[in-house]
Coordinates of C-alpha atoms in Angstrom, one line a residue:
X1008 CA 18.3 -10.4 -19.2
X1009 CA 18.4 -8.7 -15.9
X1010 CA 20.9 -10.5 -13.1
X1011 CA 17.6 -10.9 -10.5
X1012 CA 19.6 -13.1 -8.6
X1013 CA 22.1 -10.4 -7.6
X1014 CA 19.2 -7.4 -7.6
X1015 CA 18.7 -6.7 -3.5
X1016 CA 15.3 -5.9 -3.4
X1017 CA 14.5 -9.5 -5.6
X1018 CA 17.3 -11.3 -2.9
X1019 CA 15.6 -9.5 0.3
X1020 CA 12.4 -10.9 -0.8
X1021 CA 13.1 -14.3 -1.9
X1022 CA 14.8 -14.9 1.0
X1023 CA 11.9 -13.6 3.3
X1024 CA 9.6 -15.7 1.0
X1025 CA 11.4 -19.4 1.9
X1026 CA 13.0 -18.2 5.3
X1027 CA 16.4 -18.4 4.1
X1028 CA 19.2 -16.8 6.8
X1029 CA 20.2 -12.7 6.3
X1030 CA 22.8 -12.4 7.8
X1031 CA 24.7 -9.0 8.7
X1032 CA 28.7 -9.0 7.5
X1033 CA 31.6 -6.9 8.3
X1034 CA 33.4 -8.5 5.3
X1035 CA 32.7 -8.9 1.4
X1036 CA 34.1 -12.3 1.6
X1037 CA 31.5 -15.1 1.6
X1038 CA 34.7 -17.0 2.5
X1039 CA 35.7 -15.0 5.5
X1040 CA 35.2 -16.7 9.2
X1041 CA 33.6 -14.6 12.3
X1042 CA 32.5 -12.0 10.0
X1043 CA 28.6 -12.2 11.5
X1044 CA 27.2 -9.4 13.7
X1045 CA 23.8 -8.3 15.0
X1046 CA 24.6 -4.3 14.6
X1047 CA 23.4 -2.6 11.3
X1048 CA 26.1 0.3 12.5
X1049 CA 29.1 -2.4 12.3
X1050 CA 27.7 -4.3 9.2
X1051 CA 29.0 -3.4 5.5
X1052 CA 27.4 -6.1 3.4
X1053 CA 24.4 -8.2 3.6
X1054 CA 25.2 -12.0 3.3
X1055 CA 22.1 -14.5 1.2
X1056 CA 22.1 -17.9 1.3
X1057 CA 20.2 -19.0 -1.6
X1058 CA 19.7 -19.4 -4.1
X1059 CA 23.4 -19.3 -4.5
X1060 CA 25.4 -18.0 -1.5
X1061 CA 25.9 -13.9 -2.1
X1062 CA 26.7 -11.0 -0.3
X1063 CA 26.1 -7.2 -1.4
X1064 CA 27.0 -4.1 -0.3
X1065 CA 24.9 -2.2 2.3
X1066 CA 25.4 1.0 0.1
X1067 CA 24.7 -0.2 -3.0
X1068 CA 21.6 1.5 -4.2
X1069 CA 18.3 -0.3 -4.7
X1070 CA 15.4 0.0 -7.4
X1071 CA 13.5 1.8 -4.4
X1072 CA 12.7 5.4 -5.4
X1073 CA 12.4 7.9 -2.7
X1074 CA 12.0 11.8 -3.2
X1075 CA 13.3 10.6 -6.8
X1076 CA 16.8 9.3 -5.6
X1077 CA 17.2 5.4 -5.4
X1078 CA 17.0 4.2 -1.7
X1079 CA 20.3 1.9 -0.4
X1080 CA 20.0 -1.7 0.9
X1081 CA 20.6 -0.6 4.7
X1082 CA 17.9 1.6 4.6
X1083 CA 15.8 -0.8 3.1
X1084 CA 16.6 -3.6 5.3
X1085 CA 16.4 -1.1 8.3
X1086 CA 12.4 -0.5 7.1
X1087 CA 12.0 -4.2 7.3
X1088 CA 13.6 -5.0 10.4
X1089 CA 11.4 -2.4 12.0
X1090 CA 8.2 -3.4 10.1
X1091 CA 6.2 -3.7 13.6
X1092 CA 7.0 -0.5 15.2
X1093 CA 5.4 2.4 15.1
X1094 CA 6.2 5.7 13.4
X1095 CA 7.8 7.6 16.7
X1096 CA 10.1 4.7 17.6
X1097 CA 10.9 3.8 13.4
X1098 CA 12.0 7.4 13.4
X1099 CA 14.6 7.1 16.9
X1100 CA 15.4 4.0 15.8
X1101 CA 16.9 5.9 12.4
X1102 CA 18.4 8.6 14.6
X1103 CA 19.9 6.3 17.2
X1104 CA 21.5 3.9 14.2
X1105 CA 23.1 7.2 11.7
X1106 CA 24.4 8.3 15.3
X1107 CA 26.0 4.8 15.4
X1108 CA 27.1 5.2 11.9
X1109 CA 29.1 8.5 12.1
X1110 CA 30.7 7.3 15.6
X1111 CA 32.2 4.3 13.8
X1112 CA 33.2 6.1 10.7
X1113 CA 31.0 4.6 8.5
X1114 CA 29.8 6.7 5.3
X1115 CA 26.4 5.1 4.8
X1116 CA 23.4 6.5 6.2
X1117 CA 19.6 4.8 7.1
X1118 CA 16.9 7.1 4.9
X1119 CA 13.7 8.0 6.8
X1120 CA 10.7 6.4 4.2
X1121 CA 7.5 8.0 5.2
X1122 CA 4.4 6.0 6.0
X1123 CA 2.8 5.2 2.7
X1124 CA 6.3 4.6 1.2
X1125 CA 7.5 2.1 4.2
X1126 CA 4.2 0.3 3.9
X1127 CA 4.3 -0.3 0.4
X1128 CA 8.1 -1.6 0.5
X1129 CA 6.7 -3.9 3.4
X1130 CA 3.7 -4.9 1.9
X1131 CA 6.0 -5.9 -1.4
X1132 CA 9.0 -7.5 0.0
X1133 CA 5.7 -10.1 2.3
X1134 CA 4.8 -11.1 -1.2
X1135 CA 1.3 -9.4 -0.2
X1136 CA 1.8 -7.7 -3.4
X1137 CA 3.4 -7.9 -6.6
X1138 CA 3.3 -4.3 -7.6
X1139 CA 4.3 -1.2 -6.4
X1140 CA 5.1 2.5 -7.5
X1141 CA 7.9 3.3 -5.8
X1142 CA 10.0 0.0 -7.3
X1143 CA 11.7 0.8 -11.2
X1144 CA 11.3 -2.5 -13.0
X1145 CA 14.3 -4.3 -13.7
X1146 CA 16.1 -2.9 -17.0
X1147 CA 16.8 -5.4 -19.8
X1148 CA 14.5 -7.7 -18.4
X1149 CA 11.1 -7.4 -20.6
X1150 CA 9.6 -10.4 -22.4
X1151 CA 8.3 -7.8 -24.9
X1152 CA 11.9 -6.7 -25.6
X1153 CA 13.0 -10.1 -27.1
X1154 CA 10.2 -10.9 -28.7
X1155 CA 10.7 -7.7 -31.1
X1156 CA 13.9 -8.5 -32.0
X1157 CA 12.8 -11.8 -33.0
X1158 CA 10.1 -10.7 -35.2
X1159 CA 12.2 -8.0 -36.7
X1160 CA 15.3 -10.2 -37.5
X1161 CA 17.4 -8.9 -35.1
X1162 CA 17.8 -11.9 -33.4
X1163 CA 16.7 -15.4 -35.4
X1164 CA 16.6 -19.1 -34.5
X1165 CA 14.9 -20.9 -31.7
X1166 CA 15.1 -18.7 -28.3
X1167 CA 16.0 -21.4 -25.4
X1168 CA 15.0 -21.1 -21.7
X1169 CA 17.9 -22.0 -19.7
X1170 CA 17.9 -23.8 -16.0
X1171 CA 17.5 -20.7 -13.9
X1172 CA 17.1 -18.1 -16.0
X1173 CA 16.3 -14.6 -14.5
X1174 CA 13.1 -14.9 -16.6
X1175 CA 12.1 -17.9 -14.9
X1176 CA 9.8 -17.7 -11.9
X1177 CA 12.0 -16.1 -8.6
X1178 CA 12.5 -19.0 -6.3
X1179 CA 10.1 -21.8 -7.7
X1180 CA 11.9 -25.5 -8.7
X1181 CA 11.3 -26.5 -11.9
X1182 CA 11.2 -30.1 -12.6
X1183 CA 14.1 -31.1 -14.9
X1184 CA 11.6 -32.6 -17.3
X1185 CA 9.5 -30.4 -17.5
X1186 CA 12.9 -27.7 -18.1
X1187 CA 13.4 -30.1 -21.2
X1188 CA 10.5 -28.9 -22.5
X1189 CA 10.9 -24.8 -22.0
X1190 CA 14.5 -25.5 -23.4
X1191 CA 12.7 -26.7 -26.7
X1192 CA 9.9 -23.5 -26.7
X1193 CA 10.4 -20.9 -29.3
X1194 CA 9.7 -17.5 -28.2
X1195 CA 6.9 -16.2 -29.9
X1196 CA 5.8 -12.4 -30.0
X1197 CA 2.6 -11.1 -29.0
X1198 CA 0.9 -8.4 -30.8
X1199 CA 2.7 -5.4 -29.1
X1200 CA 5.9 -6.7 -29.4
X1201 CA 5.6 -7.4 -33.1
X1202 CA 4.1 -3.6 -33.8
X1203 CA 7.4 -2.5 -31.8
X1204 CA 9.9 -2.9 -34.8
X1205 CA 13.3 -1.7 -34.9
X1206 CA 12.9 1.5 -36.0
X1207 CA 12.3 4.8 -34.0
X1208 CA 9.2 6.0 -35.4
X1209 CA 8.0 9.8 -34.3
X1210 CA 4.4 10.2 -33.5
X1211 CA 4.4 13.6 -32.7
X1212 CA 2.3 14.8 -35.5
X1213 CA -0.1 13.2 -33.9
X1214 CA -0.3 15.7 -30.8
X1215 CA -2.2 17.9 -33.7
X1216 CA -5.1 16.1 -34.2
X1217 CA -5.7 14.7 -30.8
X1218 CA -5.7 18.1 -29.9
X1219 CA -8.5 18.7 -32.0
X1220 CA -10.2 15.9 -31.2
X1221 CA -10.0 16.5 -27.9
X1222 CA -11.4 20.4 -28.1
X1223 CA -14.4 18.7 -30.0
X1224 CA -14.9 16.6 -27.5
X1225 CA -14.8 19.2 -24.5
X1226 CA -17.6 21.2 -26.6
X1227 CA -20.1 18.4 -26.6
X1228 CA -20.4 17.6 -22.7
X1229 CA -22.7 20.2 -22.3
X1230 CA -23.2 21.2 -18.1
X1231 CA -26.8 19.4 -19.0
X1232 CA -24.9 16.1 -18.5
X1233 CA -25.6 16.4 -15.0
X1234 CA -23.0 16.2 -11.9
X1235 CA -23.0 12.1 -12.0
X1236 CA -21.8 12.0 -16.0
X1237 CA -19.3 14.4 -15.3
X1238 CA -17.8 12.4 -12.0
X1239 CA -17.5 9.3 -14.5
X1240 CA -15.8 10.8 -17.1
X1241 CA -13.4 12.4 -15.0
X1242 CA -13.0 9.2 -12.9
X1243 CA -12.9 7.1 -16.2
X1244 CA -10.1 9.7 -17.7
X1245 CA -7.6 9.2 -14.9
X1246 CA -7.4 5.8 -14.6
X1247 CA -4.2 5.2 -12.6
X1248 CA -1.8 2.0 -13.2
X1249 CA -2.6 0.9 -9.5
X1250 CA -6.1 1.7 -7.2
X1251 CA -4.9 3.5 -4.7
X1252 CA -5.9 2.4 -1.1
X1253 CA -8.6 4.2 1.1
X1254 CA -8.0 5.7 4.2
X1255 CA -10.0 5.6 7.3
X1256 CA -9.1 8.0 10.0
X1257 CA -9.7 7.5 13.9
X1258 CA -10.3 9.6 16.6
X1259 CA -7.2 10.0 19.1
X1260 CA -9.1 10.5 21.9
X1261 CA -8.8 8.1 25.2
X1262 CA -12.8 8.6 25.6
X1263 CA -13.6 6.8 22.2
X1264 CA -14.9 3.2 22.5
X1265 CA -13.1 2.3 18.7
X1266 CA -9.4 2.9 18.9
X1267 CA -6.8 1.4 17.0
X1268 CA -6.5 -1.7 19.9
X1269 CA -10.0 -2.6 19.1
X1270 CA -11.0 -1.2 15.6
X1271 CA -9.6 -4.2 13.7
X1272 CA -12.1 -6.4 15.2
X1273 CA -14.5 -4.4 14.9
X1274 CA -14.8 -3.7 11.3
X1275 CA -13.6 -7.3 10.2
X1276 CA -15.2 -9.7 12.3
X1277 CA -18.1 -7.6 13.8
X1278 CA -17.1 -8.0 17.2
X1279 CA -16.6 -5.4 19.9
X1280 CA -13.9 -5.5 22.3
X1281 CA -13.2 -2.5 24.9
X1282 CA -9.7 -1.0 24.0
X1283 CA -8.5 -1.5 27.0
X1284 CA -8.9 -5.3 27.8
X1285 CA -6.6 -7.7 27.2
X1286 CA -8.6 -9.4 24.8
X1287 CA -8.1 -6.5 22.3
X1288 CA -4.6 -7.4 21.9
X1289 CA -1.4 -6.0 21.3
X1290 CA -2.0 -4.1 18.3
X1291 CA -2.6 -1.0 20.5
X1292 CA 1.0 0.0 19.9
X1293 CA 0.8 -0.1 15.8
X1294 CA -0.2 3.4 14.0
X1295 CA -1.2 1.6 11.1
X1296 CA -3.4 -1.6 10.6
X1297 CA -5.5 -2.9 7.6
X1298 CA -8.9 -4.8 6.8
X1299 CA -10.2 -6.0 3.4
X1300 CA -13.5 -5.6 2.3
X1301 CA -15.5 -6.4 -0.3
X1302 CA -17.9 -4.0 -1.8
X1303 CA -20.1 -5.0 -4.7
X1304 CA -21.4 -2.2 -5.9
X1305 CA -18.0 -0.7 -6.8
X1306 CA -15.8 -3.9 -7.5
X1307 CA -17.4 -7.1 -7.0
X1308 CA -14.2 -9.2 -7.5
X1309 CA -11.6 -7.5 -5.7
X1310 CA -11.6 -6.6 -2.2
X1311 CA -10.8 -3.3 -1.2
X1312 CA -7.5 -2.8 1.4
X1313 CA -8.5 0.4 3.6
X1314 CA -5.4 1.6 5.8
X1315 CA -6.6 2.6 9.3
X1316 CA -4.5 5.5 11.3
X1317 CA -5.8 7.7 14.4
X1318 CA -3.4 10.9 12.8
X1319 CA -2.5 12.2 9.4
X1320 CA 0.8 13.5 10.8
X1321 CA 2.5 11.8 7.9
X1322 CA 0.1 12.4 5.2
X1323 CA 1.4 14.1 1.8
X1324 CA -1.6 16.5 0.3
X1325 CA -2.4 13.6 -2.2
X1326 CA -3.5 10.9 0.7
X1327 CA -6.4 13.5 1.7
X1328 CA -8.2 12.6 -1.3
X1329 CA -8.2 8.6 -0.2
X1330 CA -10.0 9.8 3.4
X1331 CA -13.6 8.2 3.0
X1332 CA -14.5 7.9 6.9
X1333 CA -13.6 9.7 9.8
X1334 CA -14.7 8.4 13.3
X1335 CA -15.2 10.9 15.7
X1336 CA -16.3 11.5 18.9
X1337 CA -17.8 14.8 18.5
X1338 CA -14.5 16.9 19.5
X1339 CA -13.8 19.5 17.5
X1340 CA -9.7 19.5 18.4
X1341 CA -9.5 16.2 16.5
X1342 CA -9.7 17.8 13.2
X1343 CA -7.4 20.4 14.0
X1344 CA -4.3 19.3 11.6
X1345 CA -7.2 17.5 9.3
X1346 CA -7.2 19.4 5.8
X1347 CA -10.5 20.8 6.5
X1348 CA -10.8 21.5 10.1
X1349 CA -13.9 22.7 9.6
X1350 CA -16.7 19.9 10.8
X1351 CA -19.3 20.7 8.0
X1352 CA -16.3 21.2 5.2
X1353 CA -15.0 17.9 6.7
X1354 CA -17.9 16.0 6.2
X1355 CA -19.1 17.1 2.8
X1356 CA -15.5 15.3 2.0
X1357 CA -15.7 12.0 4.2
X1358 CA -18.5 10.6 5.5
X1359 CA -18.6 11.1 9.5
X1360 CA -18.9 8.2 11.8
X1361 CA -20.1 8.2 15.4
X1362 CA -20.0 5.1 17.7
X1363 CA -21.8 5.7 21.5
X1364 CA -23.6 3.3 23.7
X1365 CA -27.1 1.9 22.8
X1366 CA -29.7 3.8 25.2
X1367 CA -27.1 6.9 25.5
X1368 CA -28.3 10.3 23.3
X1369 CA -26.1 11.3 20.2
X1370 CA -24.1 14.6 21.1
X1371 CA -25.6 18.0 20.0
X1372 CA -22.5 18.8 18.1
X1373 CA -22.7 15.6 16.4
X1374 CA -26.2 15.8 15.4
X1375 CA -25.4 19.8 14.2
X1376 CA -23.2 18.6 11.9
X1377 CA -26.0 17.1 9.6
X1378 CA -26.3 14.4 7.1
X1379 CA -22.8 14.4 7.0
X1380 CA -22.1 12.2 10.1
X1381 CA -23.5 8.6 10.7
X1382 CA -24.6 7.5 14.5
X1383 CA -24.5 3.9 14.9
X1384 CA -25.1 2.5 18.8
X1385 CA -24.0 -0.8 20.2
X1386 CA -24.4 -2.6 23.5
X1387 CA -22.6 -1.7 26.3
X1388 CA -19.8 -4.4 27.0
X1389 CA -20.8 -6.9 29.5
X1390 CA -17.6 -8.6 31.3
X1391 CA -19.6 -12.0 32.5
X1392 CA -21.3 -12.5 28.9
X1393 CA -17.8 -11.3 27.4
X1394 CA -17.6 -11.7 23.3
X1395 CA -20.1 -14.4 23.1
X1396 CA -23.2 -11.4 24.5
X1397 CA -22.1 -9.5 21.0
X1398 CA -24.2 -10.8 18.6
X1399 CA -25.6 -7.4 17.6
X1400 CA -22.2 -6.4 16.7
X1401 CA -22.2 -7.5 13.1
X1402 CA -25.9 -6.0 11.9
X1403 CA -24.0 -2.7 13.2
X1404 CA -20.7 -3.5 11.2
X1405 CA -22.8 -4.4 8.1
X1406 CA -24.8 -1.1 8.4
X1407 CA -21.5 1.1 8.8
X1408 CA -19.5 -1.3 5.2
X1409 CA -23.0 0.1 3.7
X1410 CA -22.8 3.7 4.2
X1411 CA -19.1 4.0 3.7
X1412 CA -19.8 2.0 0.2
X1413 CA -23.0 4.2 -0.3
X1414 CA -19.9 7.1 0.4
X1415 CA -17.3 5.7 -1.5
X1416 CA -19.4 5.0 -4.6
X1417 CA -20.7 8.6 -5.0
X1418 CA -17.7 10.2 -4.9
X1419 CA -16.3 8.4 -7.5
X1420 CA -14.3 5.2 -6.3
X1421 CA -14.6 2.8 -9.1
X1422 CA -12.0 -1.1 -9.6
X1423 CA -10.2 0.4 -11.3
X1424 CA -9.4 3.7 -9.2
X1425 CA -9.8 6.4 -6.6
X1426 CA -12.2 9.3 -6.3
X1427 CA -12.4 12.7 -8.2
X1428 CA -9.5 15.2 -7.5
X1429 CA -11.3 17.1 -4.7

C-alpha cells in the first residue's frame, strides 16, 4: 500500500482540509526547539501536525507533473500560499523568493506553474476537486491490484483492514466498532481485477483486426451523414478522462460596463453592479474567477465550471478550443494576441457578446460583424435605487446562459467532454 500519510501533496491537503498548523522549518528534527520561521527562502522542511507529527523536505519532489518533470514541495506550497494573487505579482513573487534562495545558498528553487496548471493544483489541494491531470496516482496503492492477486492465488486468506490504513478514507475517524467490522471483511475482486490474472498476456495481434475494422468503419460514414453526425462521432470518439472547463474571455478595456470586478455578479446572480463601486468588491485585482452553471440541454446533472480571464496571455494553443464567449466592446485591438484576430474568424469560433446601455444604439462595427455577435442592453445604473432598481438584470442574464448554451451545444460540448478539434 502507498505511505499516503508521508505523500506531500496528500499531507498539504489534509492539513488544509481540518486547518491543522504548516509550519516552515529550518530543521528536519520534529524534536528541535526555535526552528519555526515565516521565510520560504530560510525554510528547508515543511513541519505537519496531524495526523501524526511529520516533517518533509522542501525539495523532495511531488506527484505534480509539470513540462513532464515532477514539481517540488516549495514550489507547490509557494502556488498555495499565493493562491489569491494575480498572475503579474505570482510571477515577482517567484523571482523575488529564487533571488532569496541563491543569496542564502540554498539549492532549491520555486517553479513558475502556468495558469491552468496553478489553478488546478489549487482547485485540488481546496478539496473542490478530487481529480486532476497533472497529479500521477499514488503507485502500489490500487484496490484493483490486491484484489488480482487474491483471485489468482498469489495472495490467499482473509485480507484485513487495519486502523489507519492508507486505503482508508484520508483524514475521516472511524469508529472503533465499526473498524471491528472492516478488520473481519474479506476483500473481494470485481470483474476487472479478476480478468487481470498473473500472467502477461500480449494483445498485440489484435492491432490487426481493429485495423480492419476500423477501415470498414471509415468507408461507411458516407459525407451524406450530414455535418451534425459527423460532430457527434468525432465528439463521441475523443472522450477525455476529465471535461475540460470552458473559457469565457473579457474585454480589457476601462470603457466596458462588464469587467472582471463586476462580471461575477453578473452572470451568477443576475445582478449588475458598475466596476467601479465599491459594492463590486475586491475581486478587481484577481485575473481569474469562476461561475457554475447548469445547462440542460448538454448535461442536465452536472453543472458546468467556466473560467473567466480579460487576457489569454497564458494560454497554451489547446485552451483556444475551450473559448465559447468573448465579450467585447467593439474594439478591434482587443483581439489582437486572440488566435484569430480577425473579428468574423473570431466569431465563427466563439459566440460574440455585447453589453451597452438600454436606449443607446449598438456600434456599426459590432452590428458588421453579423450573426456572430449577441447585443444584450440593460438599464443604466441608478445610484438612489442602487441593486434593488435591477430587476431586469436576470431576464438579460438568462437570455445571454441561452445563447452561450445554444453555442456551446452546436459546437460539440457534450457531459462528458469539450468541443471538436477546431
Amino acid at each position: 500500500m502507498a505511505d499516503t500519510i508521508n505523500d506531500p501533496l496528500i499531507s498539504l491537503r489534509r492539513s488544509i482540509a481540518y486547518k491543522h498548523p504548516i509550519t516552515l522549518s529550518t530543521s528536519p528534527d520534529t524534536a528541535a526547539s526555535n526552528t519555526a520561521t515565516d521565510s520560504l527562502a530560510e525554510a528547508t522542511h515543511l513541519r505537519f501536525t496531524a495526523p501524526n507529527e511529520h516533517i518533509l523536505s522542501l525539495d523532495i519532489p511531488t506527484r505534480f507533473i509539470s513540462s513532464e518533470k515532477p514539481v517540488d514541495l516549495r514550489s507547490i506550497f509557494f502556488a498555495w500560499q499565493k493562491k489569491d494573487v494575480n498572475i503579474p505579482d505570482y510571477i515577482a513573487s517567484a523571482q523575488q523568493l529564487n533571488d532569496e534562495l541563491t543569496g542564502s545558498n540554498q539549492t532549491g528553487r520555486v517553479q513558475n506553474l502556468v495558469f491552468v496548471e496553478r489553478l488546478d493544483l489549487i482547485t485540488w489541494l481546496e478539496g473542490a476537486s478530487d481529480e486532476t491531470e497533472y497529479i500521477k496516482p499514488l503507485e502500489g496503492d490500487s484496490v484493483a491490484a490486491k484484489s488480482a492477486q487474491l483471485a489468482s492465488g498469489a495472495t490467499g486468506g482473509v485480507s484485513t483492514v487495519p486502523s489507519g490504513a492508507a486505503g482508508a478514507r484520508v483524514g475521516k475517524q472511524v469508529d472503533p466498532r465499526l473498524q471491528e467490522i472492516y478488520n473481519l471483511e474479506r476483500r473481494m475482486g470485481d470483474r476487472n481485477s479478476i480478468l487481470r490474472g498473473i500472467k502477461p498476456t500480449d494483445f498485440s495481434h489484435v492491432r490487426k483486426y481493429s485495423d480492419v475494422f476500423m477501415k470498414d468503419r471509415k468507408k461507411t460514414n458516407t459525407p451524406s451523414t450530414g455535418p451534425s453526425t459527423t460532430t457527434t462521432l468525432a465528439s463521441r470518439d475523443k472522450k477525455p478522462g476529465r471535461r475540460p472547463d470552458p473559457i469565457i474571455l473579457l474585454s480589457p478595456s476601462a470603457s466596458s460596463l462588464l469587467r472582471m470586478s463586476n462580471i461575477k455578479s453578473f452572470l451568477d446572480t443576475g445582478t449588475y453592479i458598475p466596476p467601479d463601486s465599491a459594492l463590486a468588491g475586491s475581486t478587481s485585482s484577481a485575473n481569474i474567477l469562476h461561475v457554475s452553471r447548469l445547462l440542460p440541454s448538454i448535461d442536465p446533472q452536472r453543472p458546468f465550471r467556466f473560467i473567466l480571464v480579460d487576457t489569454p496571455e497564458q494560454f497554451k494553443p489547446d485552451y483556444w478550443n475551450r473559448v465559447v464567449s468573448v465579450f467585447t466592446t467593439g474594439q478591434t485591438w482587443q483581439f489582437k494576441s486572440y488566435k484569430w484576430q480577425n473579428a468574423p474568424d473570431l466569431f465563427k469560433n466563439a459566440l460574440g457578446i455585447y453589453i451597452g446601455w438600454r436606449g443607446e444604439d449598438v456600434p456599426a462595427t459590432v452590428r458588421g460583424w453579423g450573426r456572430g455577435v449577441t447585443s444584450a442592453m440593460i438599464e443604466k445604473w441608478n445610484p438612489q435605487q442602487g441593486v434593488q432598481g435591477r430587476w431586469r438584470d436576470r431576464e438579460v442574464v438568462e437570455g445571454i446562459w441561452d445563447r452561450v448554451e445554444e453555442s456551446m451545444r452546436s459546437r460539440g460540448w457534450s457531459k462528458d467532454g469539450g468541443p471538436v478539434e477546431r
